[in-house]
PDB file of C-alpha atoms in Angstrom:
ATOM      1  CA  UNK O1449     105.384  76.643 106.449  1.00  0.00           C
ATOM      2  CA  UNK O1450     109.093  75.242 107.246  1.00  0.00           C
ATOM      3  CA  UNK O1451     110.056  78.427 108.198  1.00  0.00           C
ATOM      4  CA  UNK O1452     109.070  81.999 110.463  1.00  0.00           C
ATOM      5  CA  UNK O1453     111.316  85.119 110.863  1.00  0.00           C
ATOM      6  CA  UNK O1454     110.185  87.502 113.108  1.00  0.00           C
ATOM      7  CA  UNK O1455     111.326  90.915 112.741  1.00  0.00           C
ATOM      8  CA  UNK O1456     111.472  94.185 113.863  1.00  0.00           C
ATOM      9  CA  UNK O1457     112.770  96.850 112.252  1.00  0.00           C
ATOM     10  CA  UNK O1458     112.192 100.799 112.164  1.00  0.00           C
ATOM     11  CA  UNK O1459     113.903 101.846 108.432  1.00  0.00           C
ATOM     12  CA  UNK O1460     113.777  98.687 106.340  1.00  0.00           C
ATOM     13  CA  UNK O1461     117.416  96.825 106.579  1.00  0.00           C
ATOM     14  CA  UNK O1462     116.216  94.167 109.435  1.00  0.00           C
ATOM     15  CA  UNK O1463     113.307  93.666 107.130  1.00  0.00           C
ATOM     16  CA  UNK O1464     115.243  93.691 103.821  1.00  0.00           C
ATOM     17  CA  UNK O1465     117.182  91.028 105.078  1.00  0.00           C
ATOM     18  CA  UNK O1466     114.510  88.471 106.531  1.00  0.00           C
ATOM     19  CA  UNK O1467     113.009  88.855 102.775  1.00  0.00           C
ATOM     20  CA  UNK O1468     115.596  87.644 101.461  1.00  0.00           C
ATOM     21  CA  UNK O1469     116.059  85.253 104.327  1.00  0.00           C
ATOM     22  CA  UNK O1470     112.544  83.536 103.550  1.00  0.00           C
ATOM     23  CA  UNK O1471     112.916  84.143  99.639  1.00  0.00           C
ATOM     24  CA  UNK O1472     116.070  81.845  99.277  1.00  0.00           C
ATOM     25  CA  UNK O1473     114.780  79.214 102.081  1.00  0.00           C
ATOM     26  CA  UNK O1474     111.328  79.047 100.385  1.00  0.00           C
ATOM     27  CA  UNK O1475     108.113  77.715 102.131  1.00  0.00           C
ATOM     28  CA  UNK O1476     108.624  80.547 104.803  1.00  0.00           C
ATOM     29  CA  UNK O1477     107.000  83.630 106.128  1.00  0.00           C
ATOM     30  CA  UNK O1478     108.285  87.058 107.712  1.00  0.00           C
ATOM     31  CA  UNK O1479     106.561  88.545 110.808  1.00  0.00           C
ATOM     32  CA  UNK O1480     106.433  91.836 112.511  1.00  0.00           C
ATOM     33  CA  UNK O1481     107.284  91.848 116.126  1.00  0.00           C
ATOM     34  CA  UNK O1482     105.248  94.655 117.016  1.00  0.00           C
ATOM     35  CA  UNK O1483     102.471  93.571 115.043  1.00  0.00           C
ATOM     36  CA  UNK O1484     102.277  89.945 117.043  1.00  0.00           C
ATOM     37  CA  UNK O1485     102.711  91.831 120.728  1.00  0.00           C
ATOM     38  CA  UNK O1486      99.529  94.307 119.841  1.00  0.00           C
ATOM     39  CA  UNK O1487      97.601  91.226 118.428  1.00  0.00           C
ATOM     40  CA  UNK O1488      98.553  88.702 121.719  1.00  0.00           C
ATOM     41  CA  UNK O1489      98.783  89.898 124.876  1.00  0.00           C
ATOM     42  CA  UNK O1490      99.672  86.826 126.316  1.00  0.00           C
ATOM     43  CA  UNK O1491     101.516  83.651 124.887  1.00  0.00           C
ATOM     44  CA  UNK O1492     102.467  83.813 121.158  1.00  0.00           C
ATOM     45  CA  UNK O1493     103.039  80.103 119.744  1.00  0.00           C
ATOM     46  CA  UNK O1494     105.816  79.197 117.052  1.00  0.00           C
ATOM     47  CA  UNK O1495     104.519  76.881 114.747  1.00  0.00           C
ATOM     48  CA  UNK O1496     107.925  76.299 112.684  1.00  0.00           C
ATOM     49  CA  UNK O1497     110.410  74.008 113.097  1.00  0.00           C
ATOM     50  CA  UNK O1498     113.132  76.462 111.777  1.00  0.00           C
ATOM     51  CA  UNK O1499     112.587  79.698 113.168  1.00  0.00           C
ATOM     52  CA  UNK O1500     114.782  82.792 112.798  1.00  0.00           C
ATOM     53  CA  UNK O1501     114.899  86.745 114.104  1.00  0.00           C
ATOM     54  CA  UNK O1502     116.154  88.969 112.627  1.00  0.00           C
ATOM     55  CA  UNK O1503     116.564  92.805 114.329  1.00  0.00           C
ATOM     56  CA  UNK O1504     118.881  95.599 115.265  1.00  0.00           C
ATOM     57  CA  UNK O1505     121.628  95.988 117.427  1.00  0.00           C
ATOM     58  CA  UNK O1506     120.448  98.705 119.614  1.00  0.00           C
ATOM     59  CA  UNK O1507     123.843 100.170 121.739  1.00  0.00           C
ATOM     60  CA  UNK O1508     125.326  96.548 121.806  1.00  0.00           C
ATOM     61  CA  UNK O1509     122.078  95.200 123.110  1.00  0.00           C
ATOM     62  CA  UNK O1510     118.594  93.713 121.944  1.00  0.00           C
ATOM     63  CA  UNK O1511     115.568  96.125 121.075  1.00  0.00           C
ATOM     64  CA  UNK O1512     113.391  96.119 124.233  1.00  0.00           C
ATOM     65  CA  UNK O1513     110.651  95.314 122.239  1.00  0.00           C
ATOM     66  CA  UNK O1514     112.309  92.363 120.807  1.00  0.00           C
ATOM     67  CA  UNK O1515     113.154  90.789 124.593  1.00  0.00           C
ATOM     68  CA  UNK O1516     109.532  90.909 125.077  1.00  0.00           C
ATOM     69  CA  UNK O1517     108.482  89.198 122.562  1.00  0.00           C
ATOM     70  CA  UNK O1518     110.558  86.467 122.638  1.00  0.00           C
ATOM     71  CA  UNK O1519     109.717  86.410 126.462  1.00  0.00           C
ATOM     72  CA  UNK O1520     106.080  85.796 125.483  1.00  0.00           C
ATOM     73  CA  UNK O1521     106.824  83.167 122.432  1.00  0.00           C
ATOM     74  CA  UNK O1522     106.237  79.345 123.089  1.00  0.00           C
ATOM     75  CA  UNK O1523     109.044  77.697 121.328  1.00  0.00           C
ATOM     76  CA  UNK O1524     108.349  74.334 122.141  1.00  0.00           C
ATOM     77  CA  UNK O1525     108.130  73.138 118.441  1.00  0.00           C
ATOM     78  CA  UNK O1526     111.329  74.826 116.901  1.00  0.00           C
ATOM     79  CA  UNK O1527     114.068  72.608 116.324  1.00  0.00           C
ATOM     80  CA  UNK O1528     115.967  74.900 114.700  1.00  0.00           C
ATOM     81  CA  UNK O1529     116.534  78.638 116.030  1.00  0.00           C
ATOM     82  CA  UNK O1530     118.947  80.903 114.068  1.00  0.00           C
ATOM     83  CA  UNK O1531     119.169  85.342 114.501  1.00  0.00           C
ATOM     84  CA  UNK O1532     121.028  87.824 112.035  1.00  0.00           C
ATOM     85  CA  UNK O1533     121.619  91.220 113.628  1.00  0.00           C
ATOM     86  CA  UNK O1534     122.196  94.135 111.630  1.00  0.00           C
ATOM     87  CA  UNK O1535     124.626  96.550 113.656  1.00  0.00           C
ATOM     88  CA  UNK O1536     125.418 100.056 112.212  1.00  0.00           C
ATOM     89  CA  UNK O1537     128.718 100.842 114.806  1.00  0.00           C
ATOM     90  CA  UNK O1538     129.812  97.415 115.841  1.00  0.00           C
ATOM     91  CA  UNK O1539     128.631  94.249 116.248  1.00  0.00           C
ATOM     92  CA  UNK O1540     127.753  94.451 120.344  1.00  0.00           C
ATOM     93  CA  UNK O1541     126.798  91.903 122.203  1.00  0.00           C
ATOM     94  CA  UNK O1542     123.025  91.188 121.054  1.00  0.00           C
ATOM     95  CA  UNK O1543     123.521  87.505 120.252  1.00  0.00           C
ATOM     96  CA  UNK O1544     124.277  86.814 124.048  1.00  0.00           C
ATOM     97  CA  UNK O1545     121.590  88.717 125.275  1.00  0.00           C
ATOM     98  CA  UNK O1546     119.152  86.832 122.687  1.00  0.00           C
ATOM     99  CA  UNK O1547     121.141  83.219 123.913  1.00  0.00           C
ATOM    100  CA  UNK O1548     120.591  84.223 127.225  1.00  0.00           C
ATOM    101  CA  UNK O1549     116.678  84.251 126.740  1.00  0.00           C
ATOM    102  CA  UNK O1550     116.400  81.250 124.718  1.00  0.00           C
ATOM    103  CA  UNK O1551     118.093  79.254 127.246  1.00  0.00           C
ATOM    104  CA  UNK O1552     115.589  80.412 129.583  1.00  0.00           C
ATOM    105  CA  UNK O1553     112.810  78.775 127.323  1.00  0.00           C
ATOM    106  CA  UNK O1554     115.032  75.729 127.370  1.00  0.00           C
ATOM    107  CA  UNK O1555     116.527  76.467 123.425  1.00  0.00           C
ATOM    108  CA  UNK O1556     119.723  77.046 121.995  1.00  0.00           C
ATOM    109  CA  UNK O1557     120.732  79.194 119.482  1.00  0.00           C
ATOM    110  CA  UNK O1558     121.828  77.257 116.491  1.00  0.00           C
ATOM    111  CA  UNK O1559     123.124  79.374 114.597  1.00  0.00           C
ATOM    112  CA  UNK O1560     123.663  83.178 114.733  1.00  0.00           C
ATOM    113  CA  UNK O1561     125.743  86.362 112.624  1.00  0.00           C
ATOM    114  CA  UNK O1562     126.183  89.953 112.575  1.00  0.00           C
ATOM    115  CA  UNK O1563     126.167  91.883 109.577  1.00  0.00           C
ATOM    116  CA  UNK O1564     127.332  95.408 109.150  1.00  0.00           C
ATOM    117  CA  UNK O1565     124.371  97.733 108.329  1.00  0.00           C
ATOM    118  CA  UNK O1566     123.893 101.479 108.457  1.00  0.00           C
ATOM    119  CA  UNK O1567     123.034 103.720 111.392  1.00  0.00           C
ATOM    120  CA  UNK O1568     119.873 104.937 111.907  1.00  0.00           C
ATOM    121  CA  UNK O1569     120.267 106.391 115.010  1.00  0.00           C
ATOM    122  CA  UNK O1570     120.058 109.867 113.679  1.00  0.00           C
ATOM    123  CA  UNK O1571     119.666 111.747 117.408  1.00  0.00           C
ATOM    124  CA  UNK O1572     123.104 110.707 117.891  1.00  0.00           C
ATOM    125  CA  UNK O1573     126.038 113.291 118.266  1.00  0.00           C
ATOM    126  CA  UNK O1574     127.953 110.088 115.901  1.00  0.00           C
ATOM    127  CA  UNK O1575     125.646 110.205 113.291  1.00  0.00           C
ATOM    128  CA  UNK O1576     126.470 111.571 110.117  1.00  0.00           C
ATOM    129  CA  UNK O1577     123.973 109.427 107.626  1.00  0.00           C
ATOM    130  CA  UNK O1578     125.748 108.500 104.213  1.00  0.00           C
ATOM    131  CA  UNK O1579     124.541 109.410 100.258  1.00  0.00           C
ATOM    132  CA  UNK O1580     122.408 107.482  98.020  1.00  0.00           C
ATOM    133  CA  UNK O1581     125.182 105.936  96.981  1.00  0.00           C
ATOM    134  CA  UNK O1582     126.891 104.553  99.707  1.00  0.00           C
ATOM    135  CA  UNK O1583     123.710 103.585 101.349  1.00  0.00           C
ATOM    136  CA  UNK O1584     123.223 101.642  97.821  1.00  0.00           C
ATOM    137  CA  UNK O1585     126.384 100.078  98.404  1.00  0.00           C
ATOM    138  CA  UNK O1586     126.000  99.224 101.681  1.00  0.00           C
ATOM    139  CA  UNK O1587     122.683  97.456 101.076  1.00  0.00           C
ATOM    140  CA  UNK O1588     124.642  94.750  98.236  1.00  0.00           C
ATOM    141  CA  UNK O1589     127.364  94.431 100.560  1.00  0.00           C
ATOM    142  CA  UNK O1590     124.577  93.161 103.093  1.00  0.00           C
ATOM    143  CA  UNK O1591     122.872  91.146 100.509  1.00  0.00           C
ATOM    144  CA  UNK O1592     125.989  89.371  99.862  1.00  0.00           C
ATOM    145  CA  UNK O1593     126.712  88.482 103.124  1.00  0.00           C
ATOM    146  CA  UNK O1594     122.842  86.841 103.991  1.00  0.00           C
ATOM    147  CA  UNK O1595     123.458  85.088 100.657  1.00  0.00           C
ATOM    148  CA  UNK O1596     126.251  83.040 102.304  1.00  0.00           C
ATOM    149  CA  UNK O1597     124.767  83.457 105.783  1.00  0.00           C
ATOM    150  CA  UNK O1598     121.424  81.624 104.350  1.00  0.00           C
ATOM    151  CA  UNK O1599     123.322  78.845 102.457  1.00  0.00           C
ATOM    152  CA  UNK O1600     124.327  77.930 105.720  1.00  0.00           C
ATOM    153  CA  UNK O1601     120.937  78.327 107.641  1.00  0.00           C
ATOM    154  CA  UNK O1602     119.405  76.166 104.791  1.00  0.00           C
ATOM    155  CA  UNK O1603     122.155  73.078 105.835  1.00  0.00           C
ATOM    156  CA  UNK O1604     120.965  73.786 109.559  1.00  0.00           C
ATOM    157  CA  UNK O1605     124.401  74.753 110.279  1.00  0.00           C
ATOM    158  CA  UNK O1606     125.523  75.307 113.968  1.00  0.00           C
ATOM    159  CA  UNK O1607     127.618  78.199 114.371  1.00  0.00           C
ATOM    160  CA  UNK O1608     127.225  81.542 116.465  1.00  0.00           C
ATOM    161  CA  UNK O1609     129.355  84.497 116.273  1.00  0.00           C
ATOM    162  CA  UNK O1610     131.436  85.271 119.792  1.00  0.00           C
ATOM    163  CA  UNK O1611     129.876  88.440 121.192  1.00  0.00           C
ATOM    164  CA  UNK O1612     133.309  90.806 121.974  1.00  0.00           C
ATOM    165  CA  UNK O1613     132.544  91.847 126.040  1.00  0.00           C
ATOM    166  CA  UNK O1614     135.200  94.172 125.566  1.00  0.00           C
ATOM    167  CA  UNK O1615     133.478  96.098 122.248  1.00  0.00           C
ATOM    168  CA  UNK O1616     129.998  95.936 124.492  1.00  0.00           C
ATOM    169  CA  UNK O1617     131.725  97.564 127.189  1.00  0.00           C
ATOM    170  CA  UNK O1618     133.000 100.344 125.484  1.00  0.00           C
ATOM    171  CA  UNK O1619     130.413 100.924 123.330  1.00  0.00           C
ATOM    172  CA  UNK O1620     128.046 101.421 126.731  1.00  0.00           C
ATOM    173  CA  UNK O1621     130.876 103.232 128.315  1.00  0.00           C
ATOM    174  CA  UNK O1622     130.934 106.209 124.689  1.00  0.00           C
ATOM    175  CA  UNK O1623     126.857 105.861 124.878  1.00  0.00           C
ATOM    176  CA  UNK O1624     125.373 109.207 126.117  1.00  0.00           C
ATOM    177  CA  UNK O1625     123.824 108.690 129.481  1.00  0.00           C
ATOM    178  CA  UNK O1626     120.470 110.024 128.464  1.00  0.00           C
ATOM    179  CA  UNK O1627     121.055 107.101 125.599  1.00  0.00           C
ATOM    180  CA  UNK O1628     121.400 104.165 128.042  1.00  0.00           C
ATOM    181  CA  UNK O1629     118.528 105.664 130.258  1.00  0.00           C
ATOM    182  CA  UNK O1630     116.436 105.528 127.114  1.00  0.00           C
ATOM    183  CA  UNK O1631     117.411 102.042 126.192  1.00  0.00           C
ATOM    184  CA  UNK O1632     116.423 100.608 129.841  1.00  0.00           C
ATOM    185  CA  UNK O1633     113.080 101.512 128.729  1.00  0.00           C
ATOM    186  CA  UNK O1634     112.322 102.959 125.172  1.00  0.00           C
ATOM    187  CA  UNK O1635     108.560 104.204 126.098  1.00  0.00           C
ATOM    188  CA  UNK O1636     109.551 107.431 127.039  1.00  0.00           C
ATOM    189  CA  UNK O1637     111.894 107.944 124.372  1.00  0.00           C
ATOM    190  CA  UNK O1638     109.610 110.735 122.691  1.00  0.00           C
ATOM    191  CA  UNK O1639     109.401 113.481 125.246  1.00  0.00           C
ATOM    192  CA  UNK O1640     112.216 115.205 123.216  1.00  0.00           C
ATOM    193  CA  UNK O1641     110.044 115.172 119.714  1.00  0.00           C
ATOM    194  CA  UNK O1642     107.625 117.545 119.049  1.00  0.00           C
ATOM    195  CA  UNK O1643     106.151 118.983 115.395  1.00  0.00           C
ATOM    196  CA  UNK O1644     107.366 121.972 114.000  1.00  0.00           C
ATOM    197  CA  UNK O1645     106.394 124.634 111.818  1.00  0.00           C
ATOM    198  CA  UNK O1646     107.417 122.764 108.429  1.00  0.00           C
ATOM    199  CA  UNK O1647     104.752 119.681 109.546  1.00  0.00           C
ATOM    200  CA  UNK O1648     101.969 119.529 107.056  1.00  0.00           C
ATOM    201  CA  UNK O1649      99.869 116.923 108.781  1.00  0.00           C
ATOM    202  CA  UNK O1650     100.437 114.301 105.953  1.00  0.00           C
ATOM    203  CA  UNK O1651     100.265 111.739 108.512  1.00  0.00           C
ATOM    204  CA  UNK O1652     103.221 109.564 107.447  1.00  0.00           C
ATOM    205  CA  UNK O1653     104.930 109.684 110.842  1.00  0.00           C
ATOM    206  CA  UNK O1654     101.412 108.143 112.155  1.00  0.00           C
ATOM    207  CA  UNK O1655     101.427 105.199 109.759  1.00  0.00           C
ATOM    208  CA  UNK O1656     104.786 104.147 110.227  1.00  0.00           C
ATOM    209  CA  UNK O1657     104.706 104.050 113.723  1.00  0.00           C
ATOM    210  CA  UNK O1658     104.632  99.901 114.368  1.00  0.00           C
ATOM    211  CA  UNK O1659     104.307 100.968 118.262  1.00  0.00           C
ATOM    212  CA  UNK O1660     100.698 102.875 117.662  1.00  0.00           C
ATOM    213  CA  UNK O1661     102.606 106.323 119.342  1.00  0.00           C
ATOM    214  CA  UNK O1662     101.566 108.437 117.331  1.00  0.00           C
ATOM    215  CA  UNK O1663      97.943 110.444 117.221  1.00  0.00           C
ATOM    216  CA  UNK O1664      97.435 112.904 114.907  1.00  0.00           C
ATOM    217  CA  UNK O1665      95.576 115.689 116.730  1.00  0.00           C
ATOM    218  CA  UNK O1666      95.065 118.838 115.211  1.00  0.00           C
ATOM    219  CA  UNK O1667      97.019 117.677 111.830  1.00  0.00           C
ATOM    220  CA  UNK O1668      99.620 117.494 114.329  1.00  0.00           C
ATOM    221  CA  UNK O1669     101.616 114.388 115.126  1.00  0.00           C
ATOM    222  CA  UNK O1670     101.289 113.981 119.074  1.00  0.00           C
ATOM    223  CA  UNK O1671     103.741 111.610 120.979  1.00  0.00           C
ATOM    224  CA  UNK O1672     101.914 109.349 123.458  1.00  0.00           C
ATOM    225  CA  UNK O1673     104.774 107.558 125.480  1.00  0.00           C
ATOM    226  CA  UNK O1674     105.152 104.150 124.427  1.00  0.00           C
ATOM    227  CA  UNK O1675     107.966 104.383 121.418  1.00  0.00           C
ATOM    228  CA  UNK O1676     110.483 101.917 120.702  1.00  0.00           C
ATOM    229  CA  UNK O1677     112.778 104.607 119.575  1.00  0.00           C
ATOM    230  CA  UNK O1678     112.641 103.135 116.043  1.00  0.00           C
ATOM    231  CA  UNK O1679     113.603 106.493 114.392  1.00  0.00           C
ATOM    232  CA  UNK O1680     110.922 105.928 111.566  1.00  0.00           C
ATOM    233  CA  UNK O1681     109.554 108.959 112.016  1.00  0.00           C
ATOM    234  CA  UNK O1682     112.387 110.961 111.669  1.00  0.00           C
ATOM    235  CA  UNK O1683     114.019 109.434 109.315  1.00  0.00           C
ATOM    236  CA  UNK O1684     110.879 109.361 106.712  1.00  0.00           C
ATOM    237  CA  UNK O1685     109.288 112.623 107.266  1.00  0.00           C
ATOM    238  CA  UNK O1686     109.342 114.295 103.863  1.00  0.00           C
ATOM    239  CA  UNK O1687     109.610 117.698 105.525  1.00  0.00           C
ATOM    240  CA  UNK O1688     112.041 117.129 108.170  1.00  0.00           C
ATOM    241  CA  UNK O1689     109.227 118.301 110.589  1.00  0.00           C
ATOM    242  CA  UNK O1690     109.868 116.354 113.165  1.00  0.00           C
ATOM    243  CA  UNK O1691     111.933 118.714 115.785  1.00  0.00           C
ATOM    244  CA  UNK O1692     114.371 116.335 118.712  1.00  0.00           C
ATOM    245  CA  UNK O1693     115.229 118.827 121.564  1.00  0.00           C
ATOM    246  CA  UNK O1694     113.156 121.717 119.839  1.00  0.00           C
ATOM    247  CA  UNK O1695     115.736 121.378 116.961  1.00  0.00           C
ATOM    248  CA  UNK O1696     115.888 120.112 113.255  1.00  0.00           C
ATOM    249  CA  UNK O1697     117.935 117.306 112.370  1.00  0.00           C
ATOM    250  CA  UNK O1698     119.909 118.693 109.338  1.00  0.00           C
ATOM    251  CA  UNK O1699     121.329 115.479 108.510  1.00  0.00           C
ATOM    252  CA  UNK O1700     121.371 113.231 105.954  1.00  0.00           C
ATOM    253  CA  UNK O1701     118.570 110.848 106.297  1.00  0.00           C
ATOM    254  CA  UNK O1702     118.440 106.730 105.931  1.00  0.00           C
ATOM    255  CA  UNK O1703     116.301 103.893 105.087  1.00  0.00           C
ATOM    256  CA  UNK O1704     117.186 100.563 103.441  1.00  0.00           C
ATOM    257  CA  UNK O1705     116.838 101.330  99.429  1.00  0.00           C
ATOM    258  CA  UNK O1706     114.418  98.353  99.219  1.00  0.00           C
ATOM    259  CA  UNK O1707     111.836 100.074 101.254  1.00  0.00           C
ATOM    260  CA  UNK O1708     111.028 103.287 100.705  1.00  0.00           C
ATOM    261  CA  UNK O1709     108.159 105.000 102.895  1.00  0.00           C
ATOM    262  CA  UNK O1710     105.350 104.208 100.538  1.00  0.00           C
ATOM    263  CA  UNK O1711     106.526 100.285 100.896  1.00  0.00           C
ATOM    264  CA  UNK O1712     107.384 100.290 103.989  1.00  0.00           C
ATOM    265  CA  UNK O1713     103.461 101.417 105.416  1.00  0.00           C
ATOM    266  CA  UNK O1714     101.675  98.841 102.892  1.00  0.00           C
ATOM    267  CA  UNK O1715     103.879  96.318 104.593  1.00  0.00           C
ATOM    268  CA  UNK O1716     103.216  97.763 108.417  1.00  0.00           C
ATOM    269  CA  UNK O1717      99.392  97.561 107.464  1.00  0.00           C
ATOM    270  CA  UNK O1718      99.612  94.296 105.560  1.00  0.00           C
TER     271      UNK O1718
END
């Protein structure tokens, strides 16, 4: 193995693109994040010399889950460290924050993009989702862009895309309070889902949930306070059951065309 991406992602596009990531570099493998942190609780080691993450920008900043993993991961033989971040409403300022913690571990990003993905931050007063079509679009814009993006990674090129302070700033300053309070710490994130009346226990929500939040009791989902606010279950409940605020969310729903629900379990429980 020449190669590991680790990964997190909620609706497929972070994972849609480290597949194709490892597909074009060959000899390479793609790895949950949330999978590795419930497996180690303590030091995770990187065994490849090139290794690459690839995750979400979450309100200009990193996934919490994501800082804690690369808190806990041993780096010491990676020559070669390279991130793509997928960013629905700008491209924030996740690259620093993922520099910053490298350089901590004594490593340097080499190399390091944005891409423009799709929102699927569907609690948002902003969102407004986007049809089959444009979502179909949007997913061979991306691919074209980690097709050049990986020709480059391949050459061990060194190049990292400024992070704009002034686009981080406002995009903070336009968040919702209750949204940066919820980013400081995701865990709590939940309180405002519950199951409503449309919920027919079929247990999807439970299987997609990479954090392990999710019981069902009663053929009821119940929310159990450690969510990386991932939107998964929202966006793939079949019924729209899952209620935010006591209230449906009668909007148009996302996930990467690549992976569908079905796909996107067998891969969670690969």
């Amino acid at each position: 193995m020449n190669t590991c991406i680790y990964t997190f992602s909620g609706t497929g596009t972070a994972l849609a693109i480290a597949d194709q990531i490892g597909a074009a570099l060959g000899n390479a493998t793609v790895q949950l994040i949330p999978r590795l942190l419930q497996q180690s609780p303590g030091e995770i080691k990187a065994d490849a010399p090139k290794t690459g993450f690839v995750f979400p920008n979450y309100f200009g900043g990193m996934p919490n889950a994501v800082r804690a993993f690369v808190q806990k991961l041993n780096l010491d033989d990676v020559h070669y460290c390279f991130a793509i971040v997928p960013a629905g409403g700008g491209q924030g300022y996740s690259l620093k924050f993922l520099q910053k913690e490298l350089l901590e571990k004594g490593k340097a990003l080499d190399y390091g993009r944005y891409v423009k993905g799709g929102s699927n931050y569907i609690v948002a007063g902003y969102y407004k989702g986007m049809t089959a079509e444009k979502r179909d679009s949007l997913s061979r814009s991306i691919r074209e862009k980690i097709h050049l993006y990986t020709g480059e990674i391949k050459a061990d090129k060194s190049f990292v895309k400024r992070s704009n302070p002034l686009i981080y700033a406002v995009n903070r300053l336009l968040s919702s309070s209750s949204s940066r309070d919820v980013l400081k710490d995701t865990s709590a994130g939940d309180r405002e889902y519950s199951a409503g009346s449309k919920c027919t226990g079929c247990g999807i929500c439970q299987k997609l949930c990479q954090a392990g939040n999710i019981v069902m009791l009663n053929k009821k989902p119940s929310f159990q306070h450690k969510c990386y606010r991932c939107m998964a279950c929202l966006q793939y409940c079949p019924q729209n059951a899952i209620l935010f605020s006591g209230k449906e969310l009668n909007k148009q729903k996302y996930n990467h065309p690549d992976y569908p629900a079905a796909k996107m379990i067998r891969q969670i429980q690969a």
